[in-house]
Structure formats: structure tokens, C-alpha cells
mmCIF file of C-alpha atoms in Angstrom:
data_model
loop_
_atom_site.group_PDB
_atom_site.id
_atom_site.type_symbol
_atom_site.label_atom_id
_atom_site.label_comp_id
_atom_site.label_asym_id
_atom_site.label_seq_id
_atom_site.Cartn_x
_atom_site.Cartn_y
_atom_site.Cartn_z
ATOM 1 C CA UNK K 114 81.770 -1.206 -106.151
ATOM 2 C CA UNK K 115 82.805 -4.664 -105.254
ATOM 3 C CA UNK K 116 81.844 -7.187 -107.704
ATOM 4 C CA UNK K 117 79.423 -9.615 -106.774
ATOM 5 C CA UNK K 118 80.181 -13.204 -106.363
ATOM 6 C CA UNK K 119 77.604 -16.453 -106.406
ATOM 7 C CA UNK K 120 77.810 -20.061 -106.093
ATOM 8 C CA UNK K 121 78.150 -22.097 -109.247
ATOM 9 C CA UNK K 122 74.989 -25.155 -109.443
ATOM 10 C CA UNK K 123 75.514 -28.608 -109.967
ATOM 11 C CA UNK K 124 73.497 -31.595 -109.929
ATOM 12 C CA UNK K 125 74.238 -35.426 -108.440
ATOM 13 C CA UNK K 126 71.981 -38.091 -110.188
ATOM 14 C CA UNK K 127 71.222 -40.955 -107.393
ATOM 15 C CA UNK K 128 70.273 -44.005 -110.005
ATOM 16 C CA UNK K 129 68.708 -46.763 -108.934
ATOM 17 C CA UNK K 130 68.901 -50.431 -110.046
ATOM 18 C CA UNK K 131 65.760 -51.231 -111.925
ATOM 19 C CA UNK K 132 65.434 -53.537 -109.214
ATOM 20 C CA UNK K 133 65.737 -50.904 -106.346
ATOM 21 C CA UNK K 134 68.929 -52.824 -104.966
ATOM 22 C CA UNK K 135 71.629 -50.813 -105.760
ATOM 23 C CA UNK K 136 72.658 -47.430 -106.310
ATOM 24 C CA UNK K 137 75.415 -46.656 -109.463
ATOM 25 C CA UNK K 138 78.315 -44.904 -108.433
ATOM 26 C CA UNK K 139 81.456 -43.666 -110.490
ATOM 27 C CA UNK K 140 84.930 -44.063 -109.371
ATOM 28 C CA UNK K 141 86.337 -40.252 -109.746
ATOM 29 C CA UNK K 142 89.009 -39.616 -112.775
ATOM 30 C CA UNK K 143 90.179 -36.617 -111.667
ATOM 31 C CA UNK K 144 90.382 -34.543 -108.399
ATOM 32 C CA UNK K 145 89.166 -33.663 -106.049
ATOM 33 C CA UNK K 146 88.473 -37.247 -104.374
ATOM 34 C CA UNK K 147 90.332 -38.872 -107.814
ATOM 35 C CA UNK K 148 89.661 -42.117 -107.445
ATOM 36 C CA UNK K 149 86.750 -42.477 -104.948
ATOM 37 C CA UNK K 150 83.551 -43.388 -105.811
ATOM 38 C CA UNK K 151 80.583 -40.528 -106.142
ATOM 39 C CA UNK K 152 77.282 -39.989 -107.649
ATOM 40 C CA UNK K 153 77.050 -39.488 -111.564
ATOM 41 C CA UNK K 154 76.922 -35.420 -111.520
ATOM 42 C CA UNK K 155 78.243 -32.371 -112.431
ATOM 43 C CA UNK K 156 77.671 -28.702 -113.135
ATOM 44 C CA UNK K 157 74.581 -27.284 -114.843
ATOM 45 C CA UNK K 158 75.457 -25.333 -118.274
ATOM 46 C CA UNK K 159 73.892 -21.909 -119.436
ATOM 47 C CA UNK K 160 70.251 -22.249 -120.157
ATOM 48 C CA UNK K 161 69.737 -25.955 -119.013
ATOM 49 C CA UNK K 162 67.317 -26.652 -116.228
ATOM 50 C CA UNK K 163 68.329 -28.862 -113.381
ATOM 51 C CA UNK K 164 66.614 -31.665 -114.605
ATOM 52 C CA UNK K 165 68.456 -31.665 -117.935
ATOM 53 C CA UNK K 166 71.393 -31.420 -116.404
ATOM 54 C CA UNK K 167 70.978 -34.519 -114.676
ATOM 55 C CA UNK K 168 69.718 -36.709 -117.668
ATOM 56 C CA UNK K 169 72.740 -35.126 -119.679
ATOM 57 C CA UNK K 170 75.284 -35.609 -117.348
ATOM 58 C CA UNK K 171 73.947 -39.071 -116.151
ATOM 59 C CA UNK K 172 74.452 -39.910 -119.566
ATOM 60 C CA UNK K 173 77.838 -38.488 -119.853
ATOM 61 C CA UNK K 174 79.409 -40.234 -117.013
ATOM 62 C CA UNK K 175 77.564 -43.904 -117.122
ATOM 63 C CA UNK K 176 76.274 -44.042 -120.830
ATOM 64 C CA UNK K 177 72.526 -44.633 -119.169
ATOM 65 C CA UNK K 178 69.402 -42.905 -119.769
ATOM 66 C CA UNK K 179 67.674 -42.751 -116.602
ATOM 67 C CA UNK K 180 64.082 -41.397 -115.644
ATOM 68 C CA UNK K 181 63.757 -38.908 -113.019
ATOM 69 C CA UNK K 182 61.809 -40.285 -110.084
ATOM 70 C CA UNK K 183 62.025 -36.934 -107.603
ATOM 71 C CA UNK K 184 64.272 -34.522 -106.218
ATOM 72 C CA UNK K 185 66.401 -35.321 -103.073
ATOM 73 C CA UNK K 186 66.827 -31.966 -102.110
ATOM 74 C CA UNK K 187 69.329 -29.120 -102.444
ATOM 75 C CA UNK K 188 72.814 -29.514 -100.488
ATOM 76 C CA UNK K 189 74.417 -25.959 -100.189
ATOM 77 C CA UNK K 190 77.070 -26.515 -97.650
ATOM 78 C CA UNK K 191 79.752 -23.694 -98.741
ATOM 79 C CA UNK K 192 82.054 -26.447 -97.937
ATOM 80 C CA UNK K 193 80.723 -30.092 -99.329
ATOM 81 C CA UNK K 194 83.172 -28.811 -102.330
ATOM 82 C CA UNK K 195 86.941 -28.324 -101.975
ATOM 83 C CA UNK K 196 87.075 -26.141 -105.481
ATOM 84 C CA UNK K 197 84.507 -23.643 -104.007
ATOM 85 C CA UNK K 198 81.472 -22.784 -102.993
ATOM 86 C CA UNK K 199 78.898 -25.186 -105.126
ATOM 87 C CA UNK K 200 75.199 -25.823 -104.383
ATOM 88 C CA UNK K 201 73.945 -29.127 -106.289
ATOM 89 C CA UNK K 202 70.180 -30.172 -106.590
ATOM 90 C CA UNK K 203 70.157 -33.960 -105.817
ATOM 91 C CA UNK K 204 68.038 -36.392 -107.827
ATOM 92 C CA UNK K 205 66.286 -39.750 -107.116
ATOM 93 C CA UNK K 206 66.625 -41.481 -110.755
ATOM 94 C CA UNK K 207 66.299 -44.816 -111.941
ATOM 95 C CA UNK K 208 67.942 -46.809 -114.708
ATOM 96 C CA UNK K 209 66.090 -48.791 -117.355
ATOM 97 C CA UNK K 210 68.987 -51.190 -117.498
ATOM 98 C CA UNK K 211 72.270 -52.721 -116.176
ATOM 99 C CA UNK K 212 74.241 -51.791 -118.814
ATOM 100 C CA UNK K 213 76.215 -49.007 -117.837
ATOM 101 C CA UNK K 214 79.356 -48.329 -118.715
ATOM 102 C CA UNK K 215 82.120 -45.631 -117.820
ATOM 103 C CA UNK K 216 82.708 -42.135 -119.794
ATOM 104 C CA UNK K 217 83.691 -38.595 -119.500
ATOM 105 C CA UNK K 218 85.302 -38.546 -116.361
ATOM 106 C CA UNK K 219 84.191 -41.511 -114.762
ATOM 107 C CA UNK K 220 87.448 -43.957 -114.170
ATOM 108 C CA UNK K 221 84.831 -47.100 -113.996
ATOM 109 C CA UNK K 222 80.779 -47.401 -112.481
ATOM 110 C CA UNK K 223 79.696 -49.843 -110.272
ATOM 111 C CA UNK K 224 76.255 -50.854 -108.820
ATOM 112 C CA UNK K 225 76.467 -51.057 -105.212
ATOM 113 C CA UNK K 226 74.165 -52.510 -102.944
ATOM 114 C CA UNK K 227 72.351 -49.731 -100.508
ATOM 115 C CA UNK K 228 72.859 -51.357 -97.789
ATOM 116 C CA UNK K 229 76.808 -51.004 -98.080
ATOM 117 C CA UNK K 230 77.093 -48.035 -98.787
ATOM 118 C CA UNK K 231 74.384 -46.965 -96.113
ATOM 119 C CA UNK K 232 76.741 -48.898 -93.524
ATOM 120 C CA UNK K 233 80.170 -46.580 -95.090
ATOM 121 C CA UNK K 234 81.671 -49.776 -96.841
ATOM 122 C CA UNK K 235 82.336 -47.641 -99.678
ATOM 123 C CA UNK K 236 84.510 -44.426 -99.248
ATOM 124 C CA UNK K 237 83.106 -41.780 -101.246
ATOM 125 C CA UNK K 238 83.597 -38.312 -102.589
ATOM 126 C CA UNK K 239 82.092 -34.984 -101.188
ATOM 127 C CA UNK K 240 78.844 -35.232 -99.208
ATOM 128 C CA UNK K 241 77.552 -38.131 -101.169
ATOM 129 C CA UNK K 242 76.633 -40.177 -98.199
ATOM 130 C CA UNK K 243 74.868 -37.868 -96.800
ATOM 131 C CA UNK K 244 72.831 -37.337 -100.383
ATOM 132 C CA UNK K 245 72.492 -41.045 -100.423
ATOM 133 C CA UNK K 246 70.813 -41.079 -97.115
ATOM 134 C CA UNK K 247 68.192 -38.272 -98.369
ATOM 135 C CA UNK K 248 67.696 -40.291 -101.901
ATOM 136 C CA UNK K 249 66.755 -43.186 -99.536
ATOM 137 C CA UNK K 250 64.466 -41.514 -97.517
ATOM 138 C CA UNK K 251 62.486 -40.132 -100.290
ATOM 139 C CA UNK K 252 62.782 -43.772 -102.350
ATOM 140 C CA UNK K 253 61.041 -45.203 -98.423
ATOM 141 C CA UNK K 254 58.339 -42.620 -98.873
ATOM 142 C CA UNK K 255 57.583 -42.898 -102.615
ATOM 143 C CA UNK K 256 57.428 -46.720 -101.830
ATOM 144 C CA UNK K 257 56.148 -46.993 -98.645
ATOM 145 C CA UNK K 258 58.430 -49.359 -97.128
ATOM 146 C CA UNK K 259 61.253 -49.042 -94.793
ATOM 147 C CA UNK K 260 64.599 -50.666 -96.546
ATOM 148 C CA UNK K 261 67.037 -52.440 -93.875
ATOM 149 C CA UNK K 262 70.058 -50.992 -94.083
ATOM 150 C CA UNK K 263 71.015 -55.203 -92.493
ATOM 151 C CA UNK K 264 69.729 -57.105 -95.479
ATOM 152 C CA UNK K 265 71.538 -59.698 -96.134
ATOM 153 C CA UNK K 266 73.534 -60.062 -99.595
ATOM 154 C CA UNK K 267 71.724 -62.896 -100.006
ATOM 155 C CA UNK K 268 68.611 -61.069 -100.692
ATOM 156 C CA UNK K 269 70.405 -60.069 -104.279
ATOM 157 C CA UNK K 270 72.036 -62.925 -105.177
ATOM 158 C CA UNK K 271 71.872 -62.013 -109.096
ATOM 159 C CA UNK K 272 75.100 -59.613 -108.501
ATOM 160 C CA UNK K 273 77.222 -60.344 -111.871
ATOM 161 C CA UNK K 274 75.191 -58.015 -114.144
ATOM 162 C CA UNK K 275 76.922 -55.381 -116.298
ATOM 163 C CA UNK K 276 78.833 -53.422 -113.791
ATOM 164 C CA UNK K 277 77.363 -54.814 -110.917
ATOM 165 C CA UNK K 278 79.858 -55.162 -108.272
ATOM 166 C CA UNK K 279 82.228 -53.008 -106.665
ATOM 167 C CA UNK K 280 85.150 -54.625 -107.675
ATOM 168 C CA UNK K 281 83.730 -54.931 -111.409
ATOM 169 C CA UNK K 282 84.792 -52.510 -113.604
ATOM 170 C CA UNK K 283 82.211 -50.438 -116.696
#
């Protein structure tokens, strides 16, 4: 009898700004995709539901606790993950502050405006983007509004807070 094999389950934590502006991303310590950026995330232990998962590891990796606003979706692609086959369940999350600040195996965090990363200013790990572009979908809906992926930079102007730039490292 062959022995029967099954994806592992992971979870990606999209966090939100408090002021819906930006989305925090790590910069990868290790590989796959060291050294790109990617959501907080990572794989779900024995007897933990999703949802812990994603507070824990959000946690982890940024040093935030975040509140779950929804679920993205599920992302199952045998391939979005060069170790293997991994299916993550996607989070829309928000943070209660700024203050994040890199651990586990984050290299640094950053808060990036939406809009840049929406237009692929940032290069990113696995099928993030495409998570991304789900999380802001469901933020548009839960809202009601349609974010322009063309606002100006002007339109957050207050970009030195704790980790709040690209090039600013947690």
C-alpha cells in the first residue's frame, strides 16, 4: 500500500496600517526568496486553528498583535511554494500600532504603501501579490470604497513612523 501524502497548511497575515495606507511586509531571512519582501506567515502547528496561527506567527515575525478583520481566501497552487506542495489560508488583519519591529525570521519589516506594491514596485516572495490583490478586494468590500491603486504619495505624507518606509529598517 502506498503511503499517502498531503499538503502541509500555512497561513500569510496581510496587516494593515491602522490607517488603511499600507500593508507590513518582511524582508525574507532565509530561503526560498531570502531577502525579498513577503507577508508575515508561516506554517500552522498541531492543534492550532488557522486563525491562531496567524496572530502567533504575526507576532513572531513583526512583534505586533494584530486583529483579524476576514479571510482572503485559500491559495493552493501546488506550485506558489518551491519547498513543496503548501496550501496557506490568507488573512485580512490590521495592526493597532506602528511599532513593529523584526523577529524570528524576518531580516527587517516595512510598511509599504498599497498602491506600490499594487503597481509591482516591490519584488516579493511566492504568490504574495497575488494575495495582496485578494486582501484588497475584500478590504474595498468591507469598506465600501474603491482604493486607487494612482494615489498620490502625497495623500500619506506622515511616512517616517516606526518602520514605515521601504528603505527603513524594524
Amino acid at each position: 500500500m502506498r503511503k499517502r501524502r498531503s499538503p502541509l497548511l500555512a497561513v500569510d497575515a496581510v496587516i494593515l496600517s491602522p490607517d488603511y495606507s499600507r500593508i507590513l511586509l518582511i524582508r525574507r531571512l532565509n530561503d526560498p526568496f531570502k531577502n525579498y519582501y513577503a507577508l508575515p506567515g508561516g506554517f500552522v502547528e498541531w492543534g492550532e486553528t488557522t486563525e491562531e496561527a496567524c496572530l502567533r506567527e504575526a507576532l513572531e515575525e513583526t512583534s505586533l498583535n494584530v486583529e483579524i478583520l476576514d479571510l482572503v481566501g485559500v491559495f493552493s497552487d501546488p506550485k506558489r511554494d518551491p519547498r513543496g506542495h503548501v496550501v496557506s489560508v490568507a488573512y485580512l488583519c490590521r495592526a493597532k500600532s506602528y511599532n513593529a519591529k523584526a523577529s524570528s525570521d524576518a531580516k527587517e519589516v516595512a510598511w509599504i504603501e498599497i498602491h506600490k506594491i499594487l503597481k509591482g514596485d516591490v519584488k516579493l516572495a511566492f504568490d504574495h501579490l497575488e494575495i495582496i490583490r485578494e486582501a484588497v478586494k475584500k478590504l474595498e468590500e468591507i469598506m465600501g470604497v474603491r482604493r486607487d491603486d494612482k494615489e498620490s504619495s502625497n495623500s500619506s505624507t506622515n511616512s517616517d513612523k516606526s518602520a514605515s518606509s521601504e528603505e527603513e529598517k524594524g
